[in-house]
CSV table of C-alpha atoms in Angstrom, one decimal:
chain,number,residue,atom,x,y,z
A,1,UNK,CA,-65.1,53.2,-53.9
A,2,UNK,CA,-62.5,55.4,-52.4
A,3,UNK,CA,-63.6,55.6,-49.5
A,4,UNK,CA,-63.8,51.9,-49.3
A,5,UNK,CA,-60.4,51.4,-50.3
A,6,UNK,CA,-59.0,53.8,-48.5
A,7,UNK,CA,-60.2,52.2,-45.5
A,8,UNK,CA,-59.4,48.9,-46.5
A,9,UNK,CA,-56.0,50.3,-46.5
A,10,UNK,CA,-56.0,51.7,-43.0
A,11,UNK,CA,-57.7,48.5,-41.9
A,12,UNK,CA,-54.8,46.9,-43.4
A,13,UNK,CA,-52.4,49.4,-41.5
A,14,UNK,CA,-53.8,49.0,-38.2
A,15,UNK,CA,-53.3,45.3,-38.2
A,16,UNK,CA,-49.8,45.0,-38.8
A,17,UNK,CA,-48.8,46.2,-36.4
A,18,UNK,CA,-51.0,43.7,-34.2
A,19,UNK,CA,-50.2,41.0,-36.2
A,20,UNK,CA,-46.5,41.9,-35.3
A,21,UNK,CA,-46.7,42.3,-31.4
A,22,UNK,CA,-48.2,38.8,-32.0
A,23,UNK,CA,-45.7,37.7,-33.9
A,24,UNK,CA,-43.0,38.8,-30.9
A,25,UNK,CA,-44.8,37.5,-28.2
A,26,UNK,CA,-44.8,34.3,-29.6
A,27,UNK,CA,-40.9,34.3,-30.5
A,28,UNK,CA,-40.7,35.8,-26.8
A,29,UNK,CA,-42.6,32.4,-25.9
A,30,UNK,CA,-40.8,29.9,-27.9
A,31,UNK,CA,-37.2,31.8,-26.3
A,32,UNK,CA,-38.1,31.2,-23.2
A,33,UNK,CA,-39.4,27.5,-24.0
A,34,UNK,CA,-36.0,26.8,-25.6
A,35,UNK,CA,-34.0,28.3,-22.2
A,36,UNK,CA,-36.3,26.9,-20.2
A,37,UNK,CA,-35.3,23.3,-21.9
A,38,UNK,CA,-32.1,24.0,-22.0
A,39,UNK,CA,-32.3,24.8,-18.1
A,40,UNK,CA,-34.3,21.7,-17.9
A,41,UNK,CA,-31.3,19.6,-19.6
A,42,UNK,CA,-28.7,20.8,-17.3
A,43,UNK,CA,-30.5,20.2,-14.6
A,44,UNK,CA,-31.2,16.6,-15.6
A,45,UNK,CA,-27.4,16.5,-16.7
A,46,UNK,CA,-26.2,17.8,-13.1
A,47,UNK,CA,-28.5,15.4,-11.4
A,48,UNK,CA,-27.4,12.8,-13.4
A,49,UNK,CA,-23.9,13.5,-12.8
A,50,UNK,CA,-24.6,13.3,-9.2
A,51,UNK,CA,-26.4,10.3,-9.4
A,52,UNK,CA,-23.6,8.5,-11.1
A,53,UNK,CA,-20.7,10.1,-8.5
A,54,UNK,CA,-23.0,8.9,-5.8
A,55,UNK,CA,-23.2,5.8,-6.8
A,56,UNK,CA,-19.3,5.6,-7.7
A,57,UNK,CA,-18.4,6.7,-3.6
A,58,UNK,CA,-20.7,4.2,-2.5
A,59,UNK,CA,-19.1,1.1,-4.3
A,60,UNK,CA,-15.8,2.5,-2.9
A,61,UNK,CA,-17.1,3.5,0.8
A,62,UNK,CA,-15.4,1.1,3.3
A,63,UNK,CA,-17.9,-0.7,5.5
A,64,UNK,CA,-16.2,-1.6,8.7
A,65,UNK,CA,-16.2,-5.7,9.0
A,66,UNK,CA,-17.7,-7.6,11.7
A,67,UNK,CA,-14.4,-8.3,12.8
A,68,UNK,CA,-13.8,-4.7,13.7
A,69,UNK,CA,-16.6,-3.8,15.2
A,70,UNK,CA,-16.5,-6.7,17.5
A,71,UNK,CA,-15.0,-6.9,20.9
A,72,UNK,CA,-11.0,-8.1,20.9
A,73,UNK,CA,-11.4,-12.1,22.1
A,74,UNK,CA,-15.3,-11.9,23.1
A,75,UNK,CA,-15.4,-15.4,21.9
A,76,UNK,CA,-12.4,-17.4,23.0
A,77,UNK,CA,-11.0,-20.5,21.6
A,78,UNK,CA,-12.5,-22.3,25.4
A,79,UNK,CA,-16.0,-21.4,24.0
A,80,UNK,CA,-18.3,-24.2,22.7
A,81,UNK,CA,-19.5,-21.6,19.5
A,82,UNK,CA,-15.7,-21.5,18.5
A,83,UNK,CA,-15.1,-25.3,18.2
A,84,UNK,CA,-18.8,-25.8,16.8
A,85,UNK,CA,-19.2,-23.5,13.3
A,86,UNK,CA,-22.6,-24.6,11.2
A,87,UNK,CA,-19.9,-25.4,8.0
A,88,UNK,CA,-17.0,-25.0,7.3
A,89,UNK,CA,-17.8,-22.0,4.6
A,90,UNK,CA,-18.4,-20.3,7.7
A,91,UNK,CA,-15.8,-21.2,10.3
A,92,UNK,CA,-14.8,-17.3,10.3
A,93,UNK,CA,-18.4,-16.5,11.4
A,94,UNK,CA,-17.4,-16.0,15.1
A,95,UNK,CA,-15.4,-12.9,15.4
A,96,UNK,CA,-12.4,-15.1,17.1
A,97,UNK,CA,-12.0,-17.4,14.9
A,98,UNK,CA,-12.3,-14.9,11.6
A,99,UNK,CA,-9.6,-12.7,12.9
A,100,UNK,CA,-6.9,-16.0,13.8
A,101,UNK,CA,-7.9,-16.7,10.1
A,102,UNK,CA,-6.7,-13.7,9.0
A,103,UNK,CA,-3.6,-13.4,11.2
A,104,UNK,CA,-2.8,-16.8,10.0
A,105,UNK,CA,-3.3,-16.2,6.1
A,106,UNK,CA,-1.0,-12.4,6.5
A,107,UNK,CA,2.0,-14.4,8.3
A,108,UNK,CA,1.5,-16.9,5.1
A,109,UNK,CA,1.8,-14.1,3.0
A,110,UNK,CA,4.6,-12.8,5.4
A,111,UNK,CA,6.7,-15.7,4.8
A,112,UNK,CA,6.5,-15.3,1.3
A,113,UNK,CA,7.3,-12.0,0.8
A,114,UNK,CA,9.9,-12.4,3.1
A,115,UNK,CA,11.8,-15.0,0.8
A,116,UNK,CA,10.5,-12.8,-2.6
A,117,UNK,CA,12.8,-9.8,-1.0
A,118,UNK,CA,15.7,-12.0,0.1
A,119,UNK,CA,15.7,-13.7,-3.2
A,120,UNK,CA,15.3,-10.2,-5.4
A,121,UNK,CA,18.0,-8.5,-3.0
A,122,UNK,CA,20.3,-11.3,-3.8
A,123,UNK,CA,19.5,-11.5,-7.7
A,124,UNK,CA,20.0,-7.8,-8.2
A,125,UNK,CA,23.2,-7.3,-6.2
A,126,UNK,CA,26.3,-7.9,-9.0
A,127,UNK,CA,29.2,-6.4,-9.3
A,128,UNK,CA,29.2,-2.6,-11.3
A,129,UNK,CA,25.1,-2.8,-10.7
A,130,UNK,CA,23.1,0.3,-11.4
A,131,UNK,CA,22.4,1.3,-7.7
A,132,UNK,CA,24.9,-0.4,-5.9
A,133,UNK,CA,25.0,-0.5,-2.3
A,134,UNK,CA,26.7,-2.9,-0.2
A,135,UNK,CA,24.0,-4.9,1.6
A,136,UNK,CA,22.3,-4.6,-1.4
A,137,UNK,CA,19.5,-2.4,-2.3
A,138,UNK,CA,15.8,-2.8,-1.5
A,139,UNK,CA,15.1,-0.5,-5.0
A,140,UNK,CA,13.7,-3.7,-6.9
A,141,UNK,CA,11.7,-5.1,-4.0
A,142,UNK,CA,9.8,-2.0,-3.3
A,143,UNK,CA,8.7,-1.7,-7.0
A,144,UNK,CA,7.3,-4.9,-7.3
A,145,UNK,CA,5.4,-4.8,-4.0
A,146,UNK,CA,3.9,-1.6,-4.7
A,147,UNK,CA,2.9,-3.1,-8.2
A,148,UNK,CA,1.1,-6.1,-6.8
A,149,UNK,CA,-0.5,-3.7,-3.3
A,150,UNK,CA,-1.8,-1.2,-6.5
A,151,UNK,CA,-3.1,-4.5,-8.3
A,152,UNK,CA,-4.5,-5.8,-5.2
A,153,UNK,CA,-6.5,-2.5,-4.5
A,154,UNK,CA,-7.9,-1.2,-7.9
A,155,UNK,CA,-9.1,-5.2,-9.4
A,156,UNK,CA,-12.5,-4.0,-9.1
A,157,UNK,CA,-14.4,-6.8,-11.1
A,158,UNK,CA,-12.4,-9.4,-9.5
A,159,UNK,CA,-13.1,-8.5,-5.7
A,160,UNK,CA,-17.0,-8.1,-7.1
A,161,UNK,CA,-17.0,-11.8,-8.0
A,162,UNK,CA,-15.2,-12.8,-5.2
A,163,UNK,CA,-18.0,-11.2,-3.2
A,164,UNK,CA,-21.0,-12.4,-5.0
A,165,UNK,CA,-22.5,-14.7,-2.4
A,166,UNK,CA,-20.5,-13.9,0.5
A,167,UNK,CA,-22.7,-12.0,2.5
A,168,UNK,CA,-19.6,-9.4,2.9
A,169,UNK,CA,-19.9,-5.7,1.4
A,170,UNK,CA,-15.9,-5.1,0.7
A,171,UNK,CA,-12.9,-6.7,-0.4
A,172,UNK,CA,-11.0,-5.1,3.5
A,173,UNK,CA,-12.9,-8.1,4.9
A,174,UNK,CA,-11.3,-11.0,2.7
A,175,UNK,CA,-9.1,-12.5,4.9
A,176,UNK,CA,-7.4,-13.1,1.0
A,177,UNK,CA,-7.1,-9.3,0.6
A,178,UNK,CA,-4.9,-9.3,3.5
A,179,UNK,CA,-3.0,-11.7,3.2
A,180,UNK,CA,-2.1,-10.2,0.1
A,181,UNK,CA,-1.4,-6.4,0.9
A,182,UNK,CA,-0.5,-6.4,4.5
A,183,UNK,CA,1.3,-10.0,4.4
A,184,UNK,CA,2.8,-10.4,1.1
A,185,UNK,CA,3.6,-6.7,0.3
A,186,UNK,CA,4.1,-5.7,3.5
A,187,UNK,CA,7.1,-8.2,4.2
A,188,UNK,CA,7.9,-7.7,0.5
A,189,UNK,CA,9.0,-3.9,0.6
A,190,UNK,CA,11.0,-2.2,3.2
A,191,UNK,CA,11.0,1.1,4.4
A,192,UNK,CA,13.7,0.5,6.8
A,193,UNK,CA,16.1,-0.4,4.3
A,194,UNK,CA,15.4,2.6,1.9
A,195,UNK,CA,16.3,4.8,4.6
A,196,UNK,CA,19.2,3.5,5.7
A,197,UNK,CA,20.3,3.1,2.4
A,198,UNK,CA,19.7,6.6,2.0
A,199,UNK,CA,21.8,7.5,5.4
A,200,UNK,CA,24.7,5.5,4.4
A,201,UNK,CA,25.2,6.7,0.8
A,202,UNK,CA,24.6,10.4,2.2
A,203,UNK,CA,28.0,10.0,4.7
A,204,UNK,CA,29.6,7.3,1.8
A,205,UNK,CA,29.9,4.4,4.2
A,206,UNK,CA,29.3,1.0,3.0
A,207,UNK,CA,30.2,1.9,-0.9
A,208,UNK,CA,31.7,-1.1,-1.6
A,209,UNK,CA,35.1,0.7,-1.8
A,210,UNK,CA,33.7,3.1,-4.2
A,211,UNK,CA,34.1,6.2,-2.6
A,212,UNK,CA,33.2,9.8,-3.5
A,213,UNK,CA,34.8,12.8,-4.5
A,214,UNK,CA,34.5,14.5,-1.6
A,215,UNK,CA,31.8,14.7,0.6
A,216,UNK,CA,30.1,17.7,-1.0
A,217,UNK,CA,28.7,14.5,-3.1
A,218,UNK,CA,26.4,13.0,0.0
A,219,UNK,CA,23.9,15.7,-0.7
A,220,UNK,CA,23.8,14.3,-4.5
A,221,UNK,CA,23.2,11.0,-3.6
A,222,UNK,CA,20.6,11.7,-1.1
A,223,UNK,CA,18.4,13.2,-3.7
A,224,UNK,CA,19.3,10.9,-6.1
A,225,UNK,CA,18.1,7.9,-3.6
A,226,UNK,CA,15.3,9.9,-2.4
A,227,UNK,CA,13.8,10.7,-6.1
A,228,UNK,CA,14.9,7.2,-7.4
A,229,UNK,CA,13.5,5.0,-4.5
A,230,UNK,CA,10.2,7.2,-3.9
A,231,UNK,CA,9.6,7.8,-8.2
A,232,UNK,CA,10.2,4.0,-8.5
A,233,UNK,CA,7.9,2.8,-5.9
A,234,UNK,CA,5.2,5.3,-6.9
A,235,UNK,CA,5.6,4.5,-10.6
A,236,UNK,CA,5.3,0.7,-9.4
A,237,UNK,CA,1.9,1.8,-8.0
A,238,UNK,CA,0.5,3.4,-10.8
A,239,UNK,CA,1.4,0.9,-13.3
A,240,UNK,CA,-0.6,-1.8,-10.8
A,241,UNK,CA,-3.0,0.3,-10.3
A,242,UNK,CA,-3.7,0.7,-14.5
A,243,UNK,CA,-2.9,-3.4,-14.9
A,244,UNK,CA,-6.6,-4.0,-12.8
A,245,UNK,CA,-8.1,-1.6,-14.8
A,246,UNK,CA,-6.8,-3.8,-18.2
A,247,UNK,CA,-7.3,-6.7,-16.4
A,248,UNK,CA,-10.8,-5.9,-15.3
A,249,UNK,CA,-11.5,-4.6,-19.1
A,250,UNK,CA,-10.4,-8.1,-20.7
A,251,UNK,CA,-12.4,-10.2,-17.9
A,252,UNK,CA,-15.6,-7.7,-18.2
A,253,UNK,CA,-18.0,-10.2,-18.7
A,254,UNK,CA,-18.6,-11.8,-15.3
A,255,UNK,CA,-18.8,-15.1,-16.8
A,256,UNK,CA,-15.0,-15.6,-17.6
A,257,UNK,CA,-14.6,-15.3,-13.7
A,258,UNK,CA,-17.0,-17.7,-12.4
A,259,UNK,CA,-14.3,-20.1,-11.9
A,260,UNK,CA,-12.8,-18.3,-9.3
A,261,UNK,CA,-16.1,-18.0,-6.7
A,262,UNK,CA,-16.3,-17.0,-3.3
A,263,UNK,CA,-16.0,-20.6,-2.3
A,264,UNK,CA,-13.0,-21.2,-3.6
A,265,UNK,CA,-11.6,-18.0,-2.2
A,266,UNK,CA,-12.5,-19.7,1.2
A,267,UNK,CA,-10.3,-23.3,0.3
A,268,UNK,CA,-7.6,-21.3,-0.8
A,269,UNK,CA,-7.9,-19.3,2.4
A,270,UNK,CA,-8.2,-21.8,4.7
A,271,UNK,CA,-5.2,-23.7,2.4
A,272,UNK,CA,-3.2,-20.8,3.3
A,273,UNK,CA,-3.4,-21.0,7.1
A,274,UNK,CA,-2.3,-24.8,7.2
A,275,UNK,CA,0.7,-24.1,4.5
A,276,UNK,CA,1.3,-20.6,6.5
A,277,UNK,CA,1.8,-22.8,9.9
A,278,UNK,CA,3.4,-25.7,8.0
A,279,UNK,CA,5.7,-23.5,6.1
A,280,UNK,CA,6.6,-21.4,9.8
A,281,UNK,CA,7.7,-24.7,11.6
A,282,UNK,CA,9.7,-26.0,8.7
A,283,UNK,CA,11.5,-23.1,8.8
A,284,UNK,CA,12.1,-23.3,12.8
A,285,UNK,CA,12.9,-26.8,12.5
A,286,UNK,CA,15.4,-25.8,9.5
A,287,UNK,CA,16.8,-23.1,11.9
A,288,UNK,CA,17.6,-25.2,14.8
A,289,UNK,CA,19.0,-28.0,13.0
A,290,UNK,CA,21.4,-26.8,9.9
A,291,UNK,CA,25.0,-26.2,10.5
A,292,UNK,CA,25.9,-22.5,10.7
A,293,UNK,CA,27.6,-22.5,7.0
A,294,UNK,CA,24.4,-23.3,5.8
A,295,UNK,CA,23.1,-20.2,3.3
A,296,UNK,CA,19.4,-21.7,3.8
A,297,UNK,CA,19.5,-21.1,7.3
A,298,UNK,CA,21.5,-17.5,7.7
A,299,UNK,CA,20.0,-15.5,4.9
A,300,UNK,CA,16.4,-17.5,4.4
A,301,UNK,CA,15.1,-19.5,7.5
A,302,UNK,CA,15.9,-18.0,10.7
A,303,UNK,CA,14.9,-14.4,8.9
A,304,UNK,CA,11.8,-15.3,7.7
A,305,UNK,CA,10.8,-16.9,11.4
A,306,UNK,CA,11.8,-13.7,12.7
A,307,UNK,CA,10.5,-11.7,9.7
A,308,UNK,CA,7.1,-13.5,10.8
A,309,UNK,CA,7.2,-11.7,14.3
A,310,UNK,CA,7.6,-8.2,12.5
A,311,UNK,CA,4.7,-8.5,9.9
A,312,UNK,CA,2.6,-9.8,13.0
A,313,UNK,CA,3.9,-6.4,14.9
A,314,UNK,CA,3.1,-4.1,12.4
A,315,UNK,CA,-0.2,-6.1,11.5
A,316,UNK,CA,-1.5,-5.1,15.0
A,317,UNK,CA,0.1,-1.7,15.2
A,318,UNK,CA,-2.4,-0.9,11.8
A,319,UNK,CA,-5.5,-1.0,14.4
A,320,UNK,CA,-4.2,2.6,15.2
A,321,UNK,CA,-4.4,3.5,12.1
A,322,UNK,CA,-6.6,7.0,12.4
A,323,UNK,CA,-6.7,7.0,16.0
A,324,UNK,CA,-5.1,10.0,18.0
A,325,UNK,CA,-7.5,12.4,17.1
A,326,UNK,CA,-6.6,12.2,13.6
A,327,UNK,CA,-9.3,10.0,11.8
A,328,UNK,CA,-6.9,10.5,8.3
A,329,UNK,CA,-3.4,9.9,9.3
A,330,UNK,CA,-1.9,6.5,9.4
A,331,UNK,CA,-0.7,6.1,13.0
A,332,UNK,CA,0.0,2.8,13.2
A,333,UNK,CA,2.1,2.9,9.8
A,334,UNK,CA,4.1,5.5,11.3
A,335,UNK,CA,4.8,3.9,14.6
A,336,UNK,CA,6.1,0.3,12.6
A,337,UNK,CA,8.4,2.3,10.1
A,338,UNK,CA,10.0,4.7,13.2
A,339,UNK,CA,10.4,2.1,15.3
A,340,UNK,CA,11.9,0.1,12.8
A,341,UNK,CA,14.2,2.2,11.7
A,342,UNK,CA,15.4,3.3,15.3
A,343,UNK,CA,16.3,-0.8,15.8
A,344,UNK,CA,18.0,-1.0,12.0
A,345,UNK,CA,19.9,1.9,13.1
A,346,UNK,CA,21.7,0.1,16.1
A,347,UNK,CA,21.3,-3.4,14.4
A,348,UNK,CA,23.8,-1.6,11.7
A,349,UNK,CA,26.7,-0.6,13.8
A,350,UNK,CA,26.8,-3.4,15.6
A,351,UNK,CA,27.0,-5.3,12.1
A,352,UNK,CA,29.1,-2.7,10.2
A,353,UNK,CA,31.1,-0.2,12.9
A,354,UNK,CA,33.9,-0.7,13.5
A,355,UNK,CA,35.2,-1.3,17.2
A,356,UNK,CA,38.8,-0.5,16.3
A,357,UNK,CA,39.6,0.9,13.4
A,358,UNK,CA,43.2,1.1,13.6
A,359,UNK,CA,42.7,-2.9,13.6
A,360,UNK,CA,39.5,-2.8,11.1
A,361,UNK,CA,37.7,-4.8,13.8
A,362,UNK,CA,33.8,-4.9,14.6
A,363,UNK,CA,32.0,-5.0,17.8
A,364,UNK,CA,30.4,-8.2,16.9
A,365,UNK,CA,32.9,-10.8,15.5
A,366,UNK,CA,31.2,-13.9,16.6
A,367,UNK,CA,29.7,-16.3,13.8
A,368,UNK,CA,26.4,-17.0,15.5
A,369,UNK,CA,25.7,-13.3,16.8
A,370,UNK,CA,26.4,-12.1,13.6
A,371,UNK,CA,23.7,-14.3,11.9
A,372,UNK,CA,20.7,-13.5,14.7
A,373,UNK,CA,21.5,-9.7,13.9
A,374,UNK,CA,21.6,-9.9,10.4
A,375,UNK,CA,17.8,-11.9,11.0
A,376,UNK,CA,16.8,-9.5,12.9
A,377,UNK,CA,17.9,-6.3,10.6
A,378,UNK,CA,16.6,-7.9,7.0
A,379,UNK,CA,13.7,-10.0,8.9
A,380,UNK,CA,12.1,-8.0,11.6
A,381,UNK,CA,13.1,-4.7,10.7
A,382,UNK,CA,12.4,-5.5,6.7
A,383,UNK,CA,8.6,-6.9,7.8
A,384,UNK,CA,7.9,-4.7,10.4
A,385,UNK,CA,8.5,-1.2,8.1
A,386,UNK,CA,6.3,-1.3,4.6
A,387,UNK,CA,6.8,1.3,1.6
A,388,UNK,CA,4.0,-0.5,-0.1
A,389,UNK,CA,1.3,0.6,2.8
A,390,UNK,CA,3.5,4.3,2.5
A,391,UNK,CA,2.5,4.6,-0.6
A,392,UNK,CA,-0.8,3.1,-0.8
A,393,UNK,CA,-1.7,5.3,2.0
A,394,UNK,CA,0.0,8.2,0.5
A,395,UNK,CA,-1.9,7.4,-2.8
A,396,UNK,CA,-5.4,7.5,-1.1
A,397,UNK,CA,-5.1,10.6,1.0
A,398,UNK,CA,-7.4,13.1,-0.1
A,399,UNK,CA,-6.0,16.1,0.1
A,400,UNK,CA,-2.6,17.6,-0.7
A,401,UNK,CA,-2.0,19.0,3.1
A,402,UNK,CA,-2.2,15.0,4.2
A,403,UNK,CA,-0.2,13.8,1.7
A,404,UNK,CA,2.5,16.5,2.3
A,405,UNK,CA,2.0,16.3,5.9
A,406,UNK,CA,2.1,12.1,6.1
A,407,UNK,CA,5.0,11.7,4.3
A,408,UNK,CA,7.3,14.8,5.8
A,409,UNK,CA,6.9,13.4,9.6
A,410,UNK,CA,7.3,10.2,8.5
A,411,UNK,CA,10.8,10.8,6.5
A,412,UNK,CA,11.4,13.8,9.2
A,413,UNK,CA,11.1,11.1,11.9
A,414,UNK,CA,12.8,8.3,10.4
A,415,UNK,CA,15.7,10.3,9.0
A,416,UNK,CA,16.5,12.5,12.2
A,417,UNK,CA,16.6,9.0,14.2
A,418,UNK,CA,19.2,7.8,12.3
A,419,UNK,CA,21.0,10.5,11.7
A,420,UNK,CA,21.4,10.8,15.0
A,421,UNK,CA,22.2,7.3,15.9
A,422,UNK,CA,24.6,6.9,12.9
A,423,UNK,CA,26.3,9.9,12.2
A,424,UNK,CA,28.2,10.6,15.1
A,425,UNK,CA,29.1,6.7,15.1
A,426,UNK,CA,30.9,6.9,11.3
A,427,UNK,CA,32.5,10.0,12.5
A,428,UNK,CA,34.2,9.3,15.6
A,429,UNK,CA,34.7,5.3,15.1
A,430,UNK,CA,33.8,4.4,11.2
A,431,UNK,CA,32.3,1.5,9.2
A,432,UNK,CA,33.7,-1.3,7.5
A,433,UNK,CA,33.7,-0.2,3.8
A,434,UNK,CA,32.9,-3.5,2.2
């Protein structure tokens, strides 16, 4: 009997210690199921993650548009396929005939935002005003624009609906779209006039008779408009930018939207080309014919004809946008905004310098050359340069380096023109002060 028990007992012994390596292995197992499904689930997380951003870039890739890809006039308005479209749903079909449509639905836009900034200039210039400058200040317009251009760009679920049957992939090739950012807020905002607001209060010319200090104070207010113009207009953006995203939460079921359909995108575009002519000879006609007294006719209809010619300018000069070797940087933005403040900066002492100024006499004194210059400084010059495009561009460069790099030769350009074209003027001859 003892010997039995006794090896029981070592029986007993010798498999515990089996029973335990057992017992670990199969711990060692379950460990490495548990990491291995934990592995598992990140994986699965990190692809899904992926999926998901892919997607996300493709719905926001731009697909270049018939319209660009095709040939410049390869079918001309002699050729039997213009005058002959299958309907008129499709009358943009031939790559002639889609880009007149756009032209002619931007210069519609053009018009309007042309007499949106002459009427906002006006409304917001009063006596002891907030940012007072003489010709009045372009601060108001430029917010406003960059609102609706951030709007236009982030209304996700509106351009989706807009798109559902139209056989086109992105909002860039609704001849609406453009009408509404490169017409409308192009014309709208200024870049022109920011900057020679900027020069002017720098040297404290054109203050209204409010003069500084000293002159130590020029380098105050050229921050102060710098910050205030570039803060607002951004701060415009963003808040556009987070009204589509509202927007687009309230209307999220695609239902409340199917009012507002491709077709009659298409009506209202093709609407806007016959009011867009109508509303650029009524203005010509209104030109020619009212007496020179006439406010209509010196601060709203020979500006907006002319104002017209500069958003078509600056229109075109956005085909080189990422050309030059530079597929990023917005060439043809830069090129309208120089060159349009190189002609604000003559346009302005011809307007404002004085001639004489023992006598306080301009250079030009006549009624009628006053009034084509002052079209062409707030018309052309006001349409051809955009701080809504600035901005919007500025906005969608990817990296730091481009933004940084975009907007210093811009400003550097801008800025060293007219500082060198109106500087040495208002120190050896002067401008009228109000």
């Amino acid at each position: 009997m003892l010997r039995s028990d006794s090896s029981e007992v070592s029986k007993e012994v010798e498999l515990k210690p089996i029973i335990d390596d057992d017992n670990v292995e199969q711990q060692h197992d379950e460990g490495n199921g548990q990491r291995a499904t934990r592995s598992m689930s990140r994986s699965s997380y990190s692809s899904l993650a992926r999926t998901v951003t892919d997607n996300i870039q493709n719905e926001l890739r731009t697909i270049p548009s018939v319209q660009e890809e095709e040939v410049e006039n390869e079918i001309g308005p002699f050729d039997r396929k213009f005058w002959k479209p299958t309907n008129i749903m499709s009358v943009e079909d031939t790559p002639f005939s889609r880009r007149y449509l756009v032209t002619l639905d931007v210069l519609f836009g053009a018009v309007l935002g042309n007499m949106a900034r002459f009427g906002m200039t006006e409304l917001t210039s009063y006596k002891n005003e907030y940012t007072h400058f003489y010709p009045g200040t372009c601060l108001w317009s430029n917010f406003t624009a960059c609102f609706v251009m951030a709007w236009c760009n982030h209304a996700a679920l509106f351009w989706k609906t807009l798109l559902i049957g139209s056989g086109k992939t992105n909002m860039k090739q609704m001849a609406l779209h453009s009408a509404v950012t490169a017409g409308f807020c192009g014309a709208f905002s200024t870049w022109s006039s920011f900057m020679v607001e900027l020069i002017f209060k720098t040297i404290d010319y054109l203050n209204g008779g409010q003069s500084l200090p000293n002159h130590g104070y020029g380098v105050m207010e050229f921050f102060s408009v710098l910050f205030v113009q570039m803060g607002v207009s951004f701060m415009g953006y963003f808040l556009g930018r987070d009204f589509a995203h509202m927007i687009d939460l309230c209307f999220k079921r695609e239902s409340r939207l199917k009012f507002f359909n491709y077709r009659v995108c298409r009506v209202l575009e093709l609407s806007f080309v016959v009011l867009g002519v109508g509303a650029i000879i009524a203005n010509i006609v209104l030109a020619c014919t009212l007496p020179i007294d006439s406010k209509w006719k010196t601060e709203y209809a020979l500006p907006i004809v002319i104002g017209v010619v500069g958003t078509w300018v600056r229109f075109r000069l956005s085909a080189y946008n990422g050309s030059f070797g530079l597929n990023w940087f917005p060439s043809g933005t830069l090129m309208a905004n120089v060159f349009a403040c190189l002609l604000l900066s003559v346009l302005y002492i011809l307007l404002y310098g004085y001639k004489d100024a023992a006598t306080e006499t301009t250079i030009v004194t006549s009624k009628a050359h006053r009034m084509a210059i002052t079209a062409f400084s707030s018309g052309f010059c006001g349409s051809l340069s955009t701080m809504s495009s600035f901005v919007n561009e500025l906005y969608n460069l990817e990296y730091p380096f481009q933004r940084y790099t975009y907007f210093g030769v811009t400003f550097l350009s801008c800025f060293i023109i007219m500082f060198l074209i109106i500087c040495p003027y208002a120190w050896t001859r002067g401008f009228i002060e109000s």
